[in-house]
Amino acid sequence: EVLLRMHSVGICGSDVHYWQHGRIGDFVVKDPMVLGHEASGTVIKVGSGVTHLKPGDRVAIEPGVPREMDEFCKTGRYNLSPTIFFCATPPDDGNLCRYYKHSASYCYKLPDNVTFEEGALIEPLSVGIHACKRAGVTLGSKVFVSGSGPIGLVNVIVAKMMGAAAVVVSDLSASRLQKAKEVGADFTVQVKNETPQEVASKVESVLGCMPEITVECTGVQACIQAGIYATRSGGTLVLVGLGPEMVTVPIVNAAVREVDIRGIFRYCNTWPVAIALLASKRINIKPLVTHRFPLEKALEAFETTKRGEGVKVMLKCDPTDQSP
């Protein structure tokens, strides 16, 4: 293990949800819990067996650590391990604090040209990498991203990076769609009160064809329905957003058109990829951070996220650090 002095921690929608509702699905907060799972910091102490890190190293933290080497770990899908430790998922504490201890194997050294903030953003970025891989995005893909929050935006960035020829994004909010344009979306569809079928035909008309791939990032029933209707026959729909447990969807429509529906659970094996992309400047995720607060103003930061202002709110945990 390593002891870290924390630097930057992003606030996620799930953090806000636990704060407001005390549960997400089967994960129920029963005791006080530290939030935060999008994080970076500086190593200040290393355990006796740690060789790849030393005090002073700047690292990004992968929050999910398997507790045992089970069949999922052996096949490289450790995110599916039932006994996994995960920051800020009850009963496991997160890392929104000044000092934090973590498994050294899940701390990744940041190159000098990758900032602490970018290091913290690797966590949401990883969701995009994992989703686009599961979706099979490749050279020339036409992609529909449903939802333009932070996760929708990282999927736009990653899909374009992986060779998508055209990406269309839908959302209720004009300002969020504007942000999608800024990070590389080719087309946007502002949803008002259209039916799911109408949303699907709007997507088709702006793209000039039906997308082979849809990445659904809202979890809203109507959006999942639109995702099925929008996806080209033989294509793939990846469900990223989490909503209610039971959802009514036109499953027969998907079945008879051979539309594959895939889920994702967090991510695995994405930190090295993300660090390589950031270090080589192949992607730019800096525009995602719109608000910064010191740790003392955490409540204000959470309120800002809850109101849906900006995109990504970042907390600064290290009072000695004066970097912007």
GROMACS .gro file of C-alpha atoms in nm, residues 1-4 43 45-50 52-53 65 85 100-105 107:
model
   22
    1GLU     CA    1   0.000   0.000   0.000
    2VAL     CA    2   0.094   0.366  -0.028
    3LEU     CA    3   0.000   0.671   0.176
    4LEU     CA    4  -0.099   0.970  -0.034
   43VAL     CA    5   0.292   0.961  -0.259
   45LYS     CA    6   0.504   0.690   0.216
   46VAL     CA    7   0.525   0.344   0.058
   47GLY     CA    8   0.479  -0.003   0.207
   48SER     CA    9   0.775  -0.241   0.227
   49GLY     CA   10   0.683  -0.441  -0.084
   50VAL     CA   11   0.624  -0.140  -0.312
   52HIS     CA   12   0.728   0.102  -0.864
   53LEU     CA   13   0.647   0.413  -0.657
   65VAL     CA   14  -0.939  -0.277  -0.607
   85PHE     CA   15  -1.326  -0.264  -0.286
  100TYR     CA   16  -0.551   0.854   0.202
  101LYS     CA   17  -0.410   0.499   0.191
  102HIS     CA   18  -0.456   0.287  -0.124
  103SER     CA   19  -0.328  -0.030  -0.290
  104ALA     CA   20  -0.004   0.058  -0.470
  105SER     CA   21  -0.096  -0.154  -0.776
  107CYS     CA   22  -0.193   0.398  -0.815
   0.00000   0.00000   0.00000
